[in-house]
Coordinates of C-alpha atoms and ligand atoms in Angstrom, one line a residue:
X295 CA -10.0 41.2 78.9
X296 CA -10.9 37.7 78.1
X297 CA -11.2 36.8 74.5
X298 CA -13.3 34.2 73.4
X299 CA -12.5 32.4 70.4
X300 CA -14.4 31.5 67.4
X301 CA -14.6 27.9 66.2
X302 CA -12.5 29.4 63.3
X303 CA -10.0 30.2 65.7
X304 CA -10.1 27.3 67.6
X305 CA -9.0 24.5 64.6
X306 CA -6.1 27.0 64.2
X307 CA -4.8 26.7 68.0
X308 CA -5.5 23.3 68.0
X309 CA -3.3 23.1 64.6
X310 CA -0.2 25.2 66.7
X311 CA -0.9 23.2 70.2
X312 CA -0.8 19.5 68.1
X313 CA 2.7 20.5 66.4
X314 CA 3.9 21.6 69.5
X315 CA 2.5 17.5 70.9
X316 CA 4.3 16.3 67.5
X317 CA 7.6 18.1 68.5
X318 CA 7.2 16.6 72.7
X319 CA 7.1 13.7 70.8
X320 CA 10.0 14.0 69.0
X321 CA 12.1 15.2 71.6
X322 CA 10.8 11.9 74.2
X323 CA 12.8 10.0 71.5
X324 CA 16.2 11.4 72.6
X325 CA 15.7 12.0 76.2
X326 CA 18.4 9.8 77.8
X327 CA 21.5 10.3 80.1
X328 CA 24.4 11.9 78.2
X329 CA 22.3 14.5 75.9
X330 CA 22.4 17.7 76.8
X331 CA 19.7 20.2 77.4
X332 CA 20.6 22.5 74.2
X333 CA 20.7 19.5 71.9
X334 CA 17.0 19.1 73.1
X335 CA 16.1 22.6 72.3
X336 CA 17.8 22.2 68.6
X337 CA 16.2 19.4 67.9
X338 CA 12.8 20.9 69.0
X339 CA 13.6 24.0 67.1
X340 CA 14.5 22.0 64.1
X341 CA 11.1 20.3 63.9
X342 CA 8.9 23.4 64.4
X343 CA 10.6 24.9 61.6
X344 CA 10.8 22.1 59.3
X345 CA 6.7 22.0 59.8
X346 CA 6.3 25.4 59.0
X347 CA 5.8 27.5 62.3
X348 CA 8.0 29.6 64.2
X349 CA 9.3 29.2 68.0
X350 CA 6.9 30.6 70.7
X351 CA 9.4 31.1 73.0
X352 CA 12.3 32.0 71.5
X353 CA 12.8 35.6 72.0
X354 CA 9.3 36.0 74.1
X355 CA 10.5 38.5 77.1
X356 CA 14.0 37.6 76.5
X357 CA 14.0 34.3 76.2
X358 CA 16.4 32.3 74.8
X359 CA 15.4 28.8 73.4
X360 CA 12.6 27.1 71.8
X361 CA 11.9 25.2 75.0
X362 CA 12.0 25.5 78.9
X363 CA 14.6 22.5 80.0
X364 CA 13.5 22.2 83.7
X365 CA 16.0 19.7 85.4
X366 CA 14.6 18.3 89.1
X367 CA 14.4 20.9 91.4
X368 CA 13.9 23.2 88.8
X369 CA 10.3 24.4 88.3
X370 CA 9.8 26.1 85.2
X371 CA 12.0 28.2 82.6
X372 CA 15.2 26.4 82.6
X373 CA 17.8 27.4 80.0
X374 CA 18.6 24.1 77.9
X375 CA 22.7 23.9 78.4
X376 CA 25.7 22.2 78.1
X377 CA 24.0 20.2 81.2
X378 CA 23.5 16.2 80.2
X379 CA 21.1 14.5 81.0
X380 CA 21.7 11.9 83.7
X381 CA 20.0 8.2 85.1
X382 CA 17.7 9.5 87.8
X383 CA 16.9 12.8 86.4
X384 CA 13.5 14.5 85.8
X385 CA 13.3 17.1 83.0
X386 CA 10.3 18.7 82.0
X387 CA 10.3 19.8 78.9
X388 CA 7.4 23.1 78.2
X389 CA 7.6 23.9 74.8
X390 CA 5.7 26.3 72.6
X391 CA 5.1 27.0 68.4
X392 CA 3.2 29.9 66.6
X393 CA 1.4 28.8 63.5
X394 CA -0.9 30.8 61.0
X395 CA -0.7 33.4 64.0
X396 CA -1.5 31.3 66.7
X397 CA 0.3 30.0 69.5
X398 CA 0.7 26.8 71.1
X399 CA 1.9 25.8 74.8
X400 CA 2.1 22.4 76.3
X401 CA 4.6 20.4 78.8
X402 CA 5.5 17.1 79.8
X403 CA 7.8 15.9 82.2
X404 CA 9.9 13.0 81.5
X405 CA 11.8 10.2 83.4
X406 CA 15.9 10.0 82.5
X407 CA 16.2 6.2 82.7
X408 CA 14.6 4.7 86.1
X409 CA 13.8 7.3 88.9
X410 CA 13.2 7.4 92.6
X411 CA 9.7 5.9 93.2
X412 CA 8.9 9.0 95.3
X413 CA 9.7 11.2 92.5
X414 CA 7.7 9.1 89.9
X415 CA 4.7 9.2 92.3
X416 CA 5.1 13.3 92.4
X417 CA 5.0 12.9 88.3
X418 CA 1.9 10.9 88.1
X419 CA -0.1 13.0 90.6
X420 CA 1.1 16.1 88.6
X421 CA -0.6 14.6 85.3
X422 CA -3.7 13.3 87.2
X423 CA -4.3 17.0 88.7
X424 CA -4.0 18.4 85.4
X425 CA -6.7 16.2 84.1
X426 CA -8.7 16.2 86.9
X427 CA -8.6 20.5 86.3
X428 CA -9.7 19.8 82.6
X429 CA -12.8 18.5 83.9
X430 CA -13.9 21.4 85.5
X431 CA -13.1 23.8 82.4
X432 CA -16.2 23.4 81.0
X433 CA -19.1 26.0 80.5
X434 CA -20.7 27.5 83.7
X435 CA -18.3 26.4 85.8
X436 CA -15.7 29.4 87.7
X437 CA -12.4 29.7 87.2
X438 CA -11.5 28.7 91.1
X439 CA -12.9 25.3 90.1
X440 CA -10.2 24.0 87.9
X441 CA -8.0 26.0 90.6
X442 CA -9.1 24.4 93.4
X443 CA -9.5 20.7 92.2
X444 CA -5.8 20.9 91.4
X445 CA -4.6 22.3 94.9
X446 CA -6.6 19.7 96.6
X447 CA -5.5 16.9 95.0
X448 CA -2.2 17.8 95.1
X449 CA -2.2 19.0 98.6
X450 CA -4.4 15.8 100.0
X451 CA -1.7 13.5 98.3
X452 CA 1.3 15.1 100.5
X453 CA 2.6 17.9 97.5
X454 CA 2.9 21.5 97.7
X455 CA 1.6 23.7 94.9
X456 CA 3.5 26.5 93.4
X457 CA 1.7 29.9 93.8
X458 CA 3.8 32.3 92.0
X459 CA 3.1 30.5 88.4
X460 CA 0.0 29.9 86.9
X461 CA -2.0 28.9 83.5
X462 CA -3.3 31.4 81.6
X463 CA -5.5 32.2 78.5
X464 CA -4.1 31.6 75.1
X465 CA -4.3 32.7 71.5
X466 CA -3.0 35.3 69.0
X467 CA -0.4 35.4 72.3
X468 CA 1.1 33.1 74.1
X469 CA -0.2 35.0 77.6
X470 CA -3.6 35.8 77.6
X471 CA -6.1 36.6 80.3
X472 CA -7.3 34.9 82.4
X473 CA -4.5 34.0 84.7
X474 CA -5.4 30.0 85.6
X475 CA -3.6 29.6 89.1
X476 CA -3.5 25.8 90.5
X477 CA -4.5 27.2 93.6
X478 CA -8.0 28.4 95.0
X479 CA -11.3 28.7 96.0
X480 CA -14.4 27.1 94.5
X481 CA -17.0 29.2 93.0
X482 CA -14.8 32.2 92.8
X483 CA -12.9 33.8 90.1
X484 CA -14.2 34.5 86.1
X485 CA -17.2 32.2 84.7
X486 CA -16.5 30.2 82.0
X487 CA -17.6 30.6 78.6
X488 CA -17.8 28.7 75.5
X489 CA -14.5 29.6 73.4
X490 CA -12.3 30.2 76.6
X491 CA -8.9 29.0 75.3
X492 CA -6.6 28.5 78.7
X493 CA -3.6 26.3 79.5
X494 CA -3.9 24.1 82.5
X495 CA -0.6 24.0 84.2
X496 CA 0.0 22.6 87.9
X497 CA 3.6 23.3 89.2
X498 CA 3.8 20.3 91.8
X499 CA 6.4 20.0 94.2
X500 CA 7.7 17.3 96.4
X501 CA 8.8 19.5 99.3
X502 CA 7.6 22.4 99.8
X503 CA 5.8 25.3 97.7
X504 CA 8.8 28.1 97.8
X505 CA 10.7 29.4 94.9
X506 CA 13.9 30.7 93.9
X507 CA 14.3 32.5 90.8
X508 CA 17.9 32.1 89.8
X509 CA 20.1 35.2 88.7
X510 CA 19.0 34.7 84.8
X511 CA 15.8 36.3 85.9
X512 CA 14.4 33.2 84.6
X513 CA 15.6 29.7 85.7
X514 CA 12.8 29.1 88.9
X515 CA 13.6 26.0 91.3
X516 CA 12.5 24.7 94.6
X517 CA 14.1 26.6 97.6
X518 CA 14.1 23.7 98.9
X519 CA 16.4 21.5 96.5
X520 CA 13.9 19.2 96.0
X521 CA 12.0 18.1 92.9
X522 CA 9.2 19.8 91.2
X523 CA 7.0 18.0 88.2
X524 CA 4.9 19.7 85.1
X525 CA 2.4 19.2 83.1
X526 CA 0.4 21.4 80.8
X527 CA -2.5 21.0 78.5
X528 CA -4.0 24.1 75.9
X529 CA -7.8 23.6 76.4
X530 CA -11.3 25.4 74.8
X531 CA -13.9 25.9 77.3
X532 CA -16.8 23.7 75.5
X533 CA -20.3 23.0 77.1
X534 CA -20.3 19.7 79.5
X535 CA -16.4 18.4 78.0
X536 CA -13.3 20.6 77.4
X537 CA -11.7 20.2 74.2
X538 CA -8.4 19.5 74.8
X539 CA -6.1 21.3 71.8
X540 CA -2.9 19.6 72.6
X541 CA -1.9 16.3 72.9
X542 CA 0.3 13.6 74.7
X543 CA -0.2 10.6 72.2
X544 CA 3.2 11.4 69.9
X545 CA 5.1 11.6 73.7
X546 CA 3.4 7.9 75.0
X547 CA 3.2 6.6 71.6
X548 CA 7.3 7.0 71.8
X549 CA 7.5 6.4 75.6
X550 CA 5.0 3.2 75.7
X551 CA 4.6 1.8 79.1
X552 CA 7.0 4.3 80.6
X553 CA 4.7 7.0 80.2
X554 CA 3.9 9.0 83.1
Ligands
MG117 MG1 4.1 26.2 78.6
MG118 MG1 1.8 28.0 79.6

């Protein structure tokens, strides 16, 4: 059952998707070699609080922590630790916040210090494909477009696209239908309408597509060892544009010209 939101509904998740952009932001200031993952996830937990919402993740399922702390080859749902950071490292970091009821979900994936140029490349095609999905989310279009644009521009640029994962609706919870997989066929899959709220999330990864989920039942990295990138927007289905209910500017304001 897909909800559609009212415009009502929509100013509050984009009130709960731009504190959880505030709190990326605030993390992006302390991401370098030497802090560890938990200090990330207190600091993240600290600011959601302190601006009157509550953790979306924390407890969700199980889960432990305000955010996902997803070092290189993991993918997604990494437990922040006792890990630090270190030069050369790539941690995404997906984080989510419920306020007045509503939930938001976005991700970025950051750079510790200067890394490989292959793994910055995989990075900057991850962001691109998420945008270039966002600009088939609009009204009339199908699901399997946003799907499809993603895999093919990940795929035509050398990168394999995780299939197990996927987007999904959002709203009064944090996992809504429609599942938004960043692989597909165009033309297929639910139309969409005006008030859809999904996030956009393309697992990228440098070698190949497999996954391992680790023993946690959580923590998901490459089977292959090597890197994997994330980015994630919360979006509203609008006629001709998508309205995009998260935001990167706190993150790139703090990184500058080191943003991805
Ligand atoms: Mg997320
Ligand atoms: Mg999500």
């Amino acid at each position: 059952m897909i909800y559609l939101k009212t415009d009502e509904e929509i100013e509050l998740l984009r009130e709960a998707n731009l504190l959880v952009g505030m709190t990326l932001g605030e993390v992006a200031k302390w991401i370098k070699p030497g802090i560890s993952t938990l200090k990330l996830d207190a600091i993240a937990e600290e600011f959601i609080r302190d601006h009157g919402a509550v953790p979306g993740f924390k407890g969700y399922g199980g889960f432990p922590s305000t955010i996902c702390a997803s070092v290189n080859d993991k993918v997604v749902h990494g437990f922040p630790s006792e890990y630090e950071l270190r030069e050369g490292d790539i941690i995404s970091v997906d984080c989510g916040a419920v306020k007045n009821g509503f939930n938001g979900d976005s991700t970025y994936t950051f750079c510790v210090g200067e890394v490989a140029p292959e793994v910055l490349a995989l990075l900057k095609t991850t962001k691109e494909s998420l945008y270039i999905g966002i600009e088939h989310a609009v009204v009339g279009k199908r699901l399997g477009d946003i799907s499809e644009s993603i895999q093919s521009y990940c795929e035509a640029r050398g990168y394999s696209v995780v299939r197990e994962l996927c987007g999904h609706g959002v709203g009064r919870h944090l996992h809504e239908d429609p599942e938004v997989p960043n692989y597909g066929r165009r033309g297929t899959g639910p139309l969409l309408k005006n008030g859809m709220v999904i996030a956009i999330e393309p697992m990228i990864n440098l070698g190949k597509r497999h996954i391992v989920i680790e023993r946690d039942g959580w923590t998901t990295r490459t089977r292959d060892g090597k890197p994997s990138a994330h980015f994630e927007h919360t979006i509203a289905v609008r006629p001709g544009k998508a309205d995009i209910l998260s935001s990167f500017a706190y993150v790139e304001e703090v990184l500058g010209e080191k943003s991805i």
